[in-house]
Tab-separated table of C-alpha atoms and ligand atoms in Angstrom:
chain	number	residue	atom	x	y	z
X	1	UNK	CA	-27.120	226.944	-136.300
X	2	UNK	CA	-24.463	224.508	-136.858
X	3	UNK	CA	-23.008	223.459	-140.039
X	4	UNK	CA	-24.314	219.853	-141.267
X	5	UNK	CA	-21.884	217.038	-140.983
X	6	UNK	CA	-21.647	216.370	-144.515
X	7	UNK	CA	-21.099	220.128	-145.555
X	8	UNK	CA	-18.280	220.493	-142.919
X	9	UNK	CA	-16.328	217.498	-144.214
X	10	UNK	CA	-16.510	218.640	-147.720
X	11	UNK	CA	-13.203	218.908	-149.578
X	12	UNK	CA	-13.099	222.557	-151.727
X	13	UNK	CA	-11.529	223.545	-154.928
X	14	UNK	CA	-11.107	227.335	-154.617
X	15	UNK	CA	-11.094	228.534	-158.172
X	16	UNK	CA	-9.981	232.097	-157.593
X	17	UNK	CA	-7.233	233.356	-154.945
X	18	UNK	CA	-3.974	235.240	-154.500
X	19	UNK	CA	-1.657	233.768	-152.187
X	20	UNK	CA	-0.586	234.542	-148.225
X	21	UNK	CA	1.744	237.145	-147.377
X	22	UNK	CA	5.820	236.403	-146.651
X	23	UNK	CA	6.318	238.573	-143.758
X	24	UNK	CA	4.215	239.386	-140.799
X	25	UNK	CA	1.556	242.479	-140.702
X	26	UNK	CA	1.660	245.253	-138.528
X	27	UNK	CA	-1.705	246.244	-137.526
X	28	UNK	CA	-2.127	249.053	-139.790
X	29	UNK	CA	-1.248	246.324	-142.382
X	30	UNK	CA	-3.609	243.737	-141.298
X	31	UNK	CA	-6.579	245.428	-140.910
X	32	UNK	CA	-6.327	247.408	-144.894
X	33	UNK	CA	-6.183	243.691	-145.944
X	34	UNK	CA	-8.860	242.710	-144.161
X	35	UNK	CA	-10.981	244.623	-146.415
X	36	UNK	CA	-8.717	245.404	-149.559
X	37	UNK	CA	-8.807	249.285	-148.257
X	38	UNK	CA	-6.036	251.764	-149.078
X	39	UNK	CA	-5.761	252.546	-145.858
X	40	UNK	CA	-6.695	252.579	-142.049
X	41	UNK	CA	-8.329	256.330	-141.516
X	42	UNK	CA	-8.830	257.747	-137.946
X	43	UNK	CA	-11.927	258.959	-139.435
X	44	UNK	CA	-13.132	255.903	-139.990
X	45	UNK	CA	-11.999	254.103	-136.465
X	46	UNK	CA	-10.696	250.271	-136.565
X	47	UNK	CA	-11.552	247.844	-139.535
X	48	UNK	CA	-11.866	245.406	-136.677
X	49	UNK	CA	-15.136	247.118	-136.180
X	50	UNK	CA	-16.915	245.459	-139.338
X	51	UNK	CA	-18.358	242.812	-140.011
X	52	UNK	CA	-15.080	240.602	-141.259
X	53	UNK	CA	-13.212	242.217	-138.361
X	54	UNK	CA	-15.666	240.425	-135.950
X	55	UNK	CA	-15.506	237.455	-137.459
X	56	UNK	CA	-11.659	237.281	-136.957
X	57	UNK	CA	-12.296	237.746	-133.606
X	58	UNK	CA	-14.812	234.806	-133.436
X	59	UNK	CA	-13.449	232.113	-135.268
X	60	UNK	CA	-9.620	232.763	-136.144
X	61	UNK	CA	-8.895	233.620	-132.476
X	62	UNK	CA	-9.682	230.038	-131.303
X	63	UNK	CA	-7.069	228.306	-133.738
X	64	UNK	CA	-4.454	230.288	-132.142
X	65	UNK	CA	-5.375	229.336	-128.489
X	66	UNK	CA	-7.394	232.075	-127.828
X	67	UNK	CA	-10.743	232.561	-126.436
X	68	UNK	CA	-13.788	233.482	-129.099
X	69	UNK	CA	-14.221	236.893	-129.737
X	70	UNK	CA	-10.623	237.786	-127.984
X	71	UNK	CA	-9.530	241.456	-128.355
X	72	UNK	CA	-8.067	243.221	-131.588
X	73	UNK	CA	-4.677	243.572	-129.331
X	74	UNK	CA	-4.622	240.182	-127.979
X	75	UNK	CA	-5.333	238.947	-131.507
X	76	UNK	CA	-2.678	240.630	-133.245
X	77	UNK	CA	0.102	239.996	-130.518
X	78	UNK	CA	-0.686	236.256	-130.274
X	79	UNK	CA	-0.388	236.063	-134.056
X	80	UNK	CA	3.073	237.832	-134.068
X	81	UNK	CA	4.129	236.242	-131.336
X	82	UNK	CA	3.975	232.782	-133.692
X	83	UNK	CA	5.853	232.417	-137.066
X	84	UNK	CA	3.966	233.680	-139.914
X	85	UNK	CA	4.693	230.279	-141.845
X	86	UNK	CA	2.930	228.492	-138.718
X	87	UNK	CA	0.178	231.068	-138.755
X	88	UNK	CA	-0.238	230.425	-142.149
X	89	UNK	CA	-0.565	226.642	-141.912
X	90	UNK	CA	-2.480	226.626	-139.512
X	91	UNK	CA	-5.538	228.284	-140.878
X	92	UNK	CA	-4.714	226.879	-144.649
X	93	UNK	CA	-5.264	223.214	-143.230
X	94	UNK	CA	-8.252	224.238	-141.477
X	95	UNK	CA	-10.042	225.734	-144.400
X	96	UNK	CA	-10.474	221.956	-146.162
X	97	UNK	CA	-9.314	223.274	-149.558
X	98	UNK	CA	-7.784	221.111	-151.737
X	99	UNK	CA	-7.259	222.414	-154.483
X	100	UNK	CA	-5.787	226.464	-155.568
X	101	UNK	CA	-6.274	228.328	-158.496
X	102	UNK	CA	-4.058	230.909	-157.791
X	103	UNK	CA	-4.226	234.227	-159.787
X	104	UNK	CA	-0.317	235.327	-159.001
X	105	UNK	CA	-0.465	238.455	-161.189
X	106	UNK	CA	-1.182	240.984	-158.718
X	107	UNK	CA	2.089	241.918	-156.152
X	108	UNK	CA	3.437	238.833	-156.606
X	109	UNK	CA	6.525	239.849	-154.817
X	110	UNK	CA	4.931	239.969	-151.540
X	111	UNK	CA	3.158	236.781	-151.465
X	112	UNK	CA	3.907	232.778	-151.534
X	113	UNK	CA	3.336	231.413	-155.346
X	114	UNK	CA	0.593	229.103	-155.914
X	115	UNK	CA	3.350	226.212	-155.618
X	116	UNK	CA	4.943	227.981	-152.075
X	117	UNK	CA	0.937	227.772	-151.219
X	118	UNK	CA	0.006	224.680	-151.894
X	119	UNK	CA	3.114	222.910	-150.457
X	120	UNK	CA	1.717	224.651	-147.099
X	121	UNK	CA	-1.309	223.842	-147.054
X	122	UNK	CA	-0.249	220.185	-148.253
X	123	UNK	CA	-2.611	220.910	-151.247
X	124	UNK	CA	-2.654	221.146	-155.172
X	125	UNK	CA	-2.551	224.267	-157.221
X	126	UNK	CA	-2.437	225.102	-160.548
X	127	UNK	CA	-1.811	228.848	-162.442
X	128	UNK	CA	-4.508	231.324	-163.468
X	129	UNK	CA	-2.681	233.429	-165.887
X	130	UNK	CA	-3.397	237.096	-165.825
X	131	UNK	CA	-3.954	238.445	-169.079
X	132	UNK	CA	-3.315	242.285	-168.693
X	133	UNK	CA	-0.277	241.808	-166.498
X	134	UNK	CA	1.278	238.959	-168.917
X	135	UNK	CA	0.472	241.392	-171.750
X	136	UNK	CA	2.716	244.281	-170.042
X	137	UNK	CA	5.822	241.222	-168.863
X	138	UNK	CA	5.484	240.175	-172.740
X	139	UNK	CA	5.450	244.371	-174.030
X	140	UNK	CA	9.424	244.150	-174.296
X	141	UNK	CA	9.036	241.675	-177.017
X	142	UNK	CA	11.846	242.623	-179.913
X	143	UNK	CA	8.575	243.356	-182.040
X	144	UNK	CA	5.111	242.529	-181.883
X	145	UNK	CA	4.911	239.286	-183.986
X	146	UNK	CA	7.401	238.281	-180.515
X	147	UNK	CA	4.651	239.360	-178.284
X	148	UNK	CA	1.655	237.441	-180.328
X	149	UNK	CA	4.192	234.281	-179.998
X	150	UNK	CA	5.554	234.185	-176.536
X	151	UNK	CA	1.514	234.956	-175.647
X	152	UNK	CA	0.245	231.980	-177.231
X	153	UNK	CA	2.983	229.859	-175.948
X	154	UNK	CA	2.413	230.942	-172.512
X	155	UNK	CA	-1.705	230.712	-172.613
X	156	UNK	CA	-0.833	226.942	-173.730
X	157	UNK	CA	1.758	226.162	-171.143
X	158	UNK	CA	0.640	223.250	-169.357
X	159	UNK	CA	0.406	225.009	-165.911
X	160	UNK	CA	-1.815	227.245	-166.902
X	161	UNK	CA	-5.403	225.724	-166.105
X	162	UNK	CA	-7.715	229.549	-167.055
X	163	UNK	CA	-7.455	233.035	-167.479
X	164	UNK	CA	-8.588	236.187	-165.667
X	165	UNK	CA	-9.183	239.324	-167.313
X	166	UNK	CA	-9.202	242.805	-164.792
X	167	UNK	CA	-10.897	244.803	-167.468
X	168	UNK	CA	-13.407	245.871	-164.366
X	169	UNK	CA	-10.391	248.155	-162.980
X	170	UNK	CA	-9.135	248.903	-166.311
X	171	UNK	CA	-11.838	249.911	-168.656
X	172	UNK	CA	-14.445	248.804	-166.965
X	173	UNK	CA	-17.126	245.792	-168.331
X	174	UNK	CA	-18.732	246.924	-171.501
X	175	UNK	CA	-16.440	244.650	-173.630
X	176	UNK	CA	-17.852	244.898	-177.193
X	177	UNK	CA	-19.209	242.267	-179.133
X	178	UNK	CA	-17.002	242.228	-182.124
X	179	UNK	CA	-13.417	240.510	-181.460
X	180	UNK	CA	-11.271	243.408	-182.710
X	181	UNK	CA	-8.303	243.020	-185.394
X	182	UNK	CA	-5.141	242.081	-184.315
X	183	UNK	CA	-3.378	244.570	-186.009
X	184	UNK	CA	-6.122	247.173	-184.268
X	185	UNK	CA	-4.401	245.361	-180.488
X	186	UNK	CA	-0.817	245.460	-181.162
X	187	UNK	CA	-0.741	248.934	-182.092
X	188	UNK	CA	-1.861	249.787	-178.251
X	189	UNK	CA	1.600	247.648	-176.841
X	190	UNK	CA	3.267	249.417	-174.247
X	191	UNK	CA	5.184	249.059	-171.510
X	192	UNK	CA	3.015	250.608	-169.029
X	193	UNK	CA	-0.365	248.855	-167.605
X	194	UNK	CA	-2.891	247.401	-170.266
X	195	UNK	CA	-5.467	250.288	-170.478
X	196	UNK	CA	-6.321	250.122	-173.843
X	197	UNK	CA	-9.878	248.802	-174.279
X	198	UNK	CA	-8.787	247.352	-177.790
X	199	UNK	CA	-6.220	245.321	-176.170
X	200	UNK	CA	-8.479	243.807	-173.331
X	201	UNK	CA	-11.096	242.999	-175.196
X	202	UNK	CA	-8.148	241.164	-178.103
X	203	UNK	CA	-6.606	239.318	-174.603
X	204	UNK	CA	-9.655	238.019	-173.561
X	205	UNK	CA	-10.383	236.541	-176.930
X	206	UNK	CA	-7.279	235.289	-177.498
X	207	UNK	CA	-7.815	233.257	-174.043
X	208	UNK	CA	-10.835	231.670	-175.312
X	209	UNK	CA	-9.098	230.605	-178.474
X	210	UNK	CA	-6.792	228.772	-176.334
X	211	UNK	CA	-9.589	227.271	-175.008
X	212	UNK	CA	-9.011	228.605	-171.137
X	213	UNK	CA	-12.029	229.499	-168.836
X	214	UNK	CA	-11.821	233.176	-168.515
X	215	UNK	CA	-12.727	234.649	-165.473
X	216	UNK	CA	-13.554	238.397	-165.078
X	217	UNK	CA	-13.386	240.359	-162.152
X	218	UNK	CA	-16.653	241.455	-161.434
X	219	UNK	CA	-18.124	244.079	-158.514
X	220	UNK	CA	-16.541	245.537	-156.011
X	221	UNK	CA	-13.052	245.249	-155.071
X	222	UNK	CA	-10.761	248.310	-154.394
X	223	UNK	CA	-11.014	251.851	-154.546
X	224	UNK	CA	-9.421	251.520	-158.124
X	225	UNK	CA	-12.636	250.482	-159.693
X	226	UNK	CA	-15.839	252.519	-160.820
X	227	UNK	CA	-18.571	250.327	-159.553
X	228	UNK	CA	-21.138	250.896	-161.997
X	229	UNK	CA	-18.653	249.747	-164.488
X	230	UNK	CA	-18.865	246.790	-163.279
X	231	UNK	CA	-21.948	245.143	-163.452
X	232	UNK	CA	-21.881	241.649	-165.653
X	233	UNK	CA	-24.788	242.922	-166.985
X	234	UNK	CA	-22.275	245.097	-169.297
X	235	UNK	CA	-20.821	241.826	-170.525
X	236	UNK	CA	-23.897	241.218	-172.591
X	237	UNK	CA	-22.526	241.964	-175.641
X	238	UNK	CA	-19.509	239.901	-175.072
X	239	UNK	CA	-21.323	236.676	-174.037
X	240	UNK	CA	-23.774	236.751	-176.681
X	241	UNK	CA	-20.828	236.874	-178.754
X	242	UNK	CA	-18.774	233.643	-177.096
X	243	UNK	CA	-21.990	231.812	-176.329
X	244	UNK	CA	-20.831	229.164	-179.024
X	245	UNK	CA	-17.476	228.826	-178.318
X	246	UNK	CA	-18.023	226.204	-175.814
X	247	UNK	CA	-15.291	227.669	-173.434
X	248	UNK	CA	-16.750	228.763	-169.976
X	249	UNK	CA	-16.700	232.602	-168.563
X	250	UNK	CA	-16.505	233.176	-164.739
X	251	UNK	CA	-18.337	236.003	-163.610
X	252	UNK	CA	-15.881	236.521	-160.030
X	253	UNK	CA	-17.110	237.838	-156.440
X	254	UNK	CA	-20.335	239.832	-158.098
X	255	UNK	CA	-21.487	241.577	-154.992
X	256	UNK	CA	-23.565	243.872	-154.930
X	257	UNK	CA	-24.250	242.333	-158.887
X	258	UNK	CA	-24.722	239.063	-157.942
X	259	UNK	CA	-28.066	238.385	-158.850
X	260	UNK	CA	-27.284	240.055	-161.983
X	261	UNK	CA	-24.537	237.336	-162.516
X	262	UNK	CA	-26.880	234.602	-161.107
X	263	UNK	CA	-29.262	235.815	-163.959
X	264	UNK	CA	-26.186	235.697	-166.423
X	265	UNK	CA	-25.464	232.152	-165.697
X	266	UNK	CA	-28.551	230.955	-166.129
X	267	UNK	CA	-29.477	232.394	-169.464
X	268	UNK	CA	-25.715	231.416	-171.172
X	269	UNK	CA	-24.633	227.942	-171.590
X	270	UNK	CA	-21.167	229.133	-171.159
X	271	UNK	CA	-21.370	231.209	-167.535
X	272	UNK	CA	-20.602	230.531	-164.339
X	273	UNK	CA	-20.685	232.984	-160.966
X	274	UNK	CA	-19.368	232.735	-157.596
X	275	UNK	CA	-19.574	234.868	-154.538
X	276	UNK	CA	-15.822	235.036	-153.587
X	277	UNK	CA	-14.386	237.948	-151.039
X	278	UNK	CA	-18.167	238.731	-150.128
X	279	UNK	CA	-18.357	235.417	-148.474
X	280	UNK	CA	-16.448	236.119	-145.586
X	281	UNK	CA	-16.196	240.008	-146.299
X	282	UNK	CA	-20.154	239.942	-145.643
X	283	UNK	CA	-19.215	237.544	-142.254
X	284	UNK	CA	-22.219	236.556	-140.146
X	285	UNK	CA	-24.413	237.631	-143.057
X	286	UNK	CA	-22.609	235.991	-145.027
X	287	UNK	CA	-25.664	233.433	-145.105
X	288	UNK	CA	-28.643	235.701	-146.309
X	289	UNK	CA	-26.752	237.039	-149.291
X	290	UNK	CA	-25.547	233.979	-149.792
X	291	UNK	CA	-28.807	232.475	-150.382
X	292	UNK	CA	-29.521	235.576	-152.731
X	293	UNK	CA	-26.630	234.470	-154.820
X	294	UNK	CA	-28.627	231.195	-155.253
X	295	UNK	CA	-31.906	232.362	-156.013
X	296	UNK	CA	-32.204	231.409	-159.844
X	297	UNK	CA	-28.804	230.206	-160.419
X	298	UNK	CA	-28.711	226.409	-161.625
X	299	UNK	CA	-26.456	224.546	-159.296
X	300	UNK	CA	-24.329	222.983	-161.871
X	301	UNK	CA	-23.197	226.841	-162.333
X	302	UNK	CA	-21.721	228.029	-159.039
X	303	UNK	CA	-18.480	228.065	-157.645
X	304	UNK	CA	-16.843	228.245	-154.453
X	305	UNK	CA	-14.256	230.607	-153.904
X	306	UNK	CA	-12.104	232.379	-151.217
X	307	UNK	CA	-10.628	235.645	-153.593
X	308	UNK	CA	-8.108	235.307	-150.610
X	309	UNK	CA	-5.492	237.953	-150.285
X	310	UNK	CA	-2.441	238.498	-148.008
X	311	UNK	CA	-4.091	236.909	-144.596
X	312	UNK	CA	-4.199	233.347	-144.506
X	313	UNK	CA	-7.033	233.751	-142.084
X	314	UNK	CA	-8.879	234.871	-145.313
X	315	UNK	CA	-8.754	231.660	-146.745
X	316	UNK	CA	-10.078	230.168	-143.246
X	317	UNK	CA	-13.056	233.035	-143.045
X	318	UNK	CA	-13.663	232.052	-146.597
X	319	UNK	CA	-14.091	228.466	-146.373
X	320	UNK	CA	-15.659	228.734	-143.165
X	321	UNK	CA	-18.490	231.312	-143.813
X	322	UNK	CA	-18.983	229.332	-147.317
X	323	UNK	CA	-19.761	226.191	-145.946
X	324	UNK	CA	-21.962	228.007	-142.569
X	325	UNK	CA	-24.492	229.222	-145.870
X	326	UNK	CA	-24.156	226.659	-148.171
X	327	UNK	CA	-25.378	224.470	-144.622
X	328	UNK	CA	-28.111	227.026	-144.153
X	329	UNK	CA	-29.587	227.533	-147.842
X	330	UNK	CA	-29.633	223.358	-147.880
X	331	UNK	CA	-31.058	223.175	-144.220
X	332	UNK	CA	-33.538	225.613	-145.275
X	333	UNK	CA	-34.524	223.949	-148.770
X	334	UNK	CA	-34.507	219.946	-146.411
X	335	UNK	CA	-36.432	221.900	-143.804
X	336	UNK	CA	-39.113	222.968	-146.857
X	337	UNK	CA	-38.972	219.717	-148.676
X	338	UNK	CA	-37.972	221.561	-151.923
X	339	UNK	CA	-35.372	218.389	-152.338
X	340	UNK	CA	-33.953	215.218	-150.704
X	341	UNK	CA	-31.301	214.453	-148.506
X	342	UNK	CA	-29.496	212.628	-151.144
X	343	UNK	CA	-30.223	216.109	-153.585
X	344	UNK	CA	-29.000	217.996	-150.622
X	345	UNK	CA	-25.385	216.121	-150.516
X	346	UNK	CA	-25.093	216.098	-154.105
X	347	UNK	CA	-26.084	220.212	-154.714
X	348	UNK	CA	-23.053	220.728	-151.970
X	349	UNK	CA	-20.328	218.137	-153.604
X	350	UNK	CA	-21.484	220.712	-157.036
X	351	UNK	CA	-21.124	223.655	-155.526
X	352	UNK	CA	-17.586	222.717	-153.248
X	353	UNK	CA	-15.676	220.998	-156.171
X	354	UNK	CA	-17.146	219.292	-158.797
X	355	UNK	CA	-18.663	222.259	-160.907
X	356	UNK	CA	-15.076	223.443	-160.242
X	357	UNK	CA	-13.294	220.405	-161.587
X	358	UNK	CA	-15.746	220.332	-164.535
X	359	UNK	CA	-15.103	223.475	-165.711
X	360	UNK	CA	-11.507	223.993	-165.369
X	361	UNK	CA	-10.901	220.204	-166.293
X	362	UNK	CA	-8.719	219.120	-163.123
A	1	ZN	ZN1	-9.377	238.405	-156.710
């Protein structure tokens, strides 16, 4: 099925994504990124053979003058044949997105900041600030009334547009309900990663205070996290707790949780979900889960995003595969007469941007 005309021309704000790569990828390289794997096994044959693999092969290998589904090796030789800032541009400007929010706290050093991004793509961007990783840059602080400063300062630097919180890989989600002391958080400074479950849960208040969206990393990801720690579900607690704040929480990616976080949203004024990295990770399912993700969530609630990491083709896949489901789950609701045309165009411009710009106040 083809995507309808007014979902293909729709301009996206993608409120959660890394950044490209600087160099090139050798093939080992390429494929672990394709699905945020430690590694290619011979066990496990090619990552080309999945599901995000074939959808490379369908849709990226046309934008670099290749037939549809053109080989892994033809693939990967075209695209080094071509400079990786070309590459790069090329399937940045044909993803539609407008807008970044760029979380740049994880290897920064190998990727293109938000601003390096955005001049690419001839785009905006603005800075999601990482709250564990700004907690260990700030731990050298002479002492910690330093570190409580410079923290505050930089959660109100006029850059910064949200927060995200990786207590999924750290401690997992059961946050607790009670904002703990300060005095209880600084005693856990140190220079290493932010571990400490005292600490997280202190950060992620101390976002809210500033009056940032927070978003938390939520489902799967890499082989660092304990999936069942990571169900929103966990969160309870903690949104019961910030339901009056007025400050919005972004539940991120969700899969396999997402109806969980579809739930979430709908039951707390302040929550918001998205189905980021499983979009094009799930490729040409992408469409059925997709349409799980929307099941009960209200409209005004959901977010686009890409989660893109390292291949710019990500961002492509991402956009792409979006927009293919969000065509579908409309088609399918016109084709039903659950709403109008007019309902139709104005649940996409939601979904694509506005609930984006809304929330994050762009
Ligand atoms: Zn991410």
């Amino acid at each position: 099925m083809g995507i309808l005309p007014f979902v293909a021309e729709l301009g996206l704000i993608d409120h959660h994504c890394h950044g490209v790569s600087r160099t090139d990828s050798t093939r080992e390289e390429f494929e672990s990124l394709l699905l945020e794997a430690d590694g290619v096994s011979p066990l496990g044959g090619s990552f080309f053979d999945s599901a995000i693999g074939f959808a490379v092969r369908r849709w990226c290998a046309p934008l670099l003058d290749l037939p549809r589904h053109a080989s892994a090796e033809a693939y990967l030789e075209r695209r080094n044949s071509l400079h990786i800032t070309e590459v790069s541009r090329t399937f940045l400007m044909a993803s539609g997105i407008h807008t970044f929010l760029v979380d740049g706290g994880f290897q920064p050093e190998r990727l293109l900041s938000g601003a390096e991004l955005a001049s690419l793509a001839g785009a905006d961007s603005h800075e999601i600030v990482r709250l564990e990783h700004l907690a260990q840059e700030l731990s050298a602080a002479a002492s910690a009334a330093e570190f409580v400063h410079e923290l505050r300062a930089r959660l109100r630097s006029a850059s910064v547009v949200g927060a995200k919180s990786v207590a999924a890989y750290r401690t997992g989600l059961a946050i607790s309900g009670e904002r703990p002391s300060e005095a209880e958080a600084l005693r856990s400074i140190s220079s290493g990663p932010v571990k400490d479950p005292v600490m997280i849960s202190w950060l992620a208040w101390e976002a809210m205070d500033a009056g940032l969206p927070l978003q938390f990393h939520v489902g799967y990801g890499d082989s660092d996290i304990d999936l069942h720690r990571c169900d929103p579900s966990l969160l309870t607690p903690f949104l019961r707790a910030t339901a009056g704040l007025g400050v919005p929480v972004l539940l991120l990616h969700n899969y396999p949780f997402h109806r969980q976080a579809g739930y979430l949203a709908q039951v707390f004024p302040h929550v918001f979900c998205d189905l980021g990295l499983a979009t094009h990770g799930l490729g040409h399912q992408a469409s059925r889960v997709f349409a799980e993700a929307l099941e009960i969530v209200p409209y005004g609630k959901f977010l686009f995003s890409s989660d893109a990491f390292g291949l710019p083709e990500l961002y492509y896949l991402g956009a792409l595969l979006f927009r293919q489901a969000l065509s579908d789950f409309l088609a399918d609701g016109l084709r039903r007469d659950a709403f109008l045309e007019e309902d139709a165009h104005r649940i996409a411009r939601l979904i694509a941007s506005e609930n984006a710009a809304r929330v994050y106040k762009l």
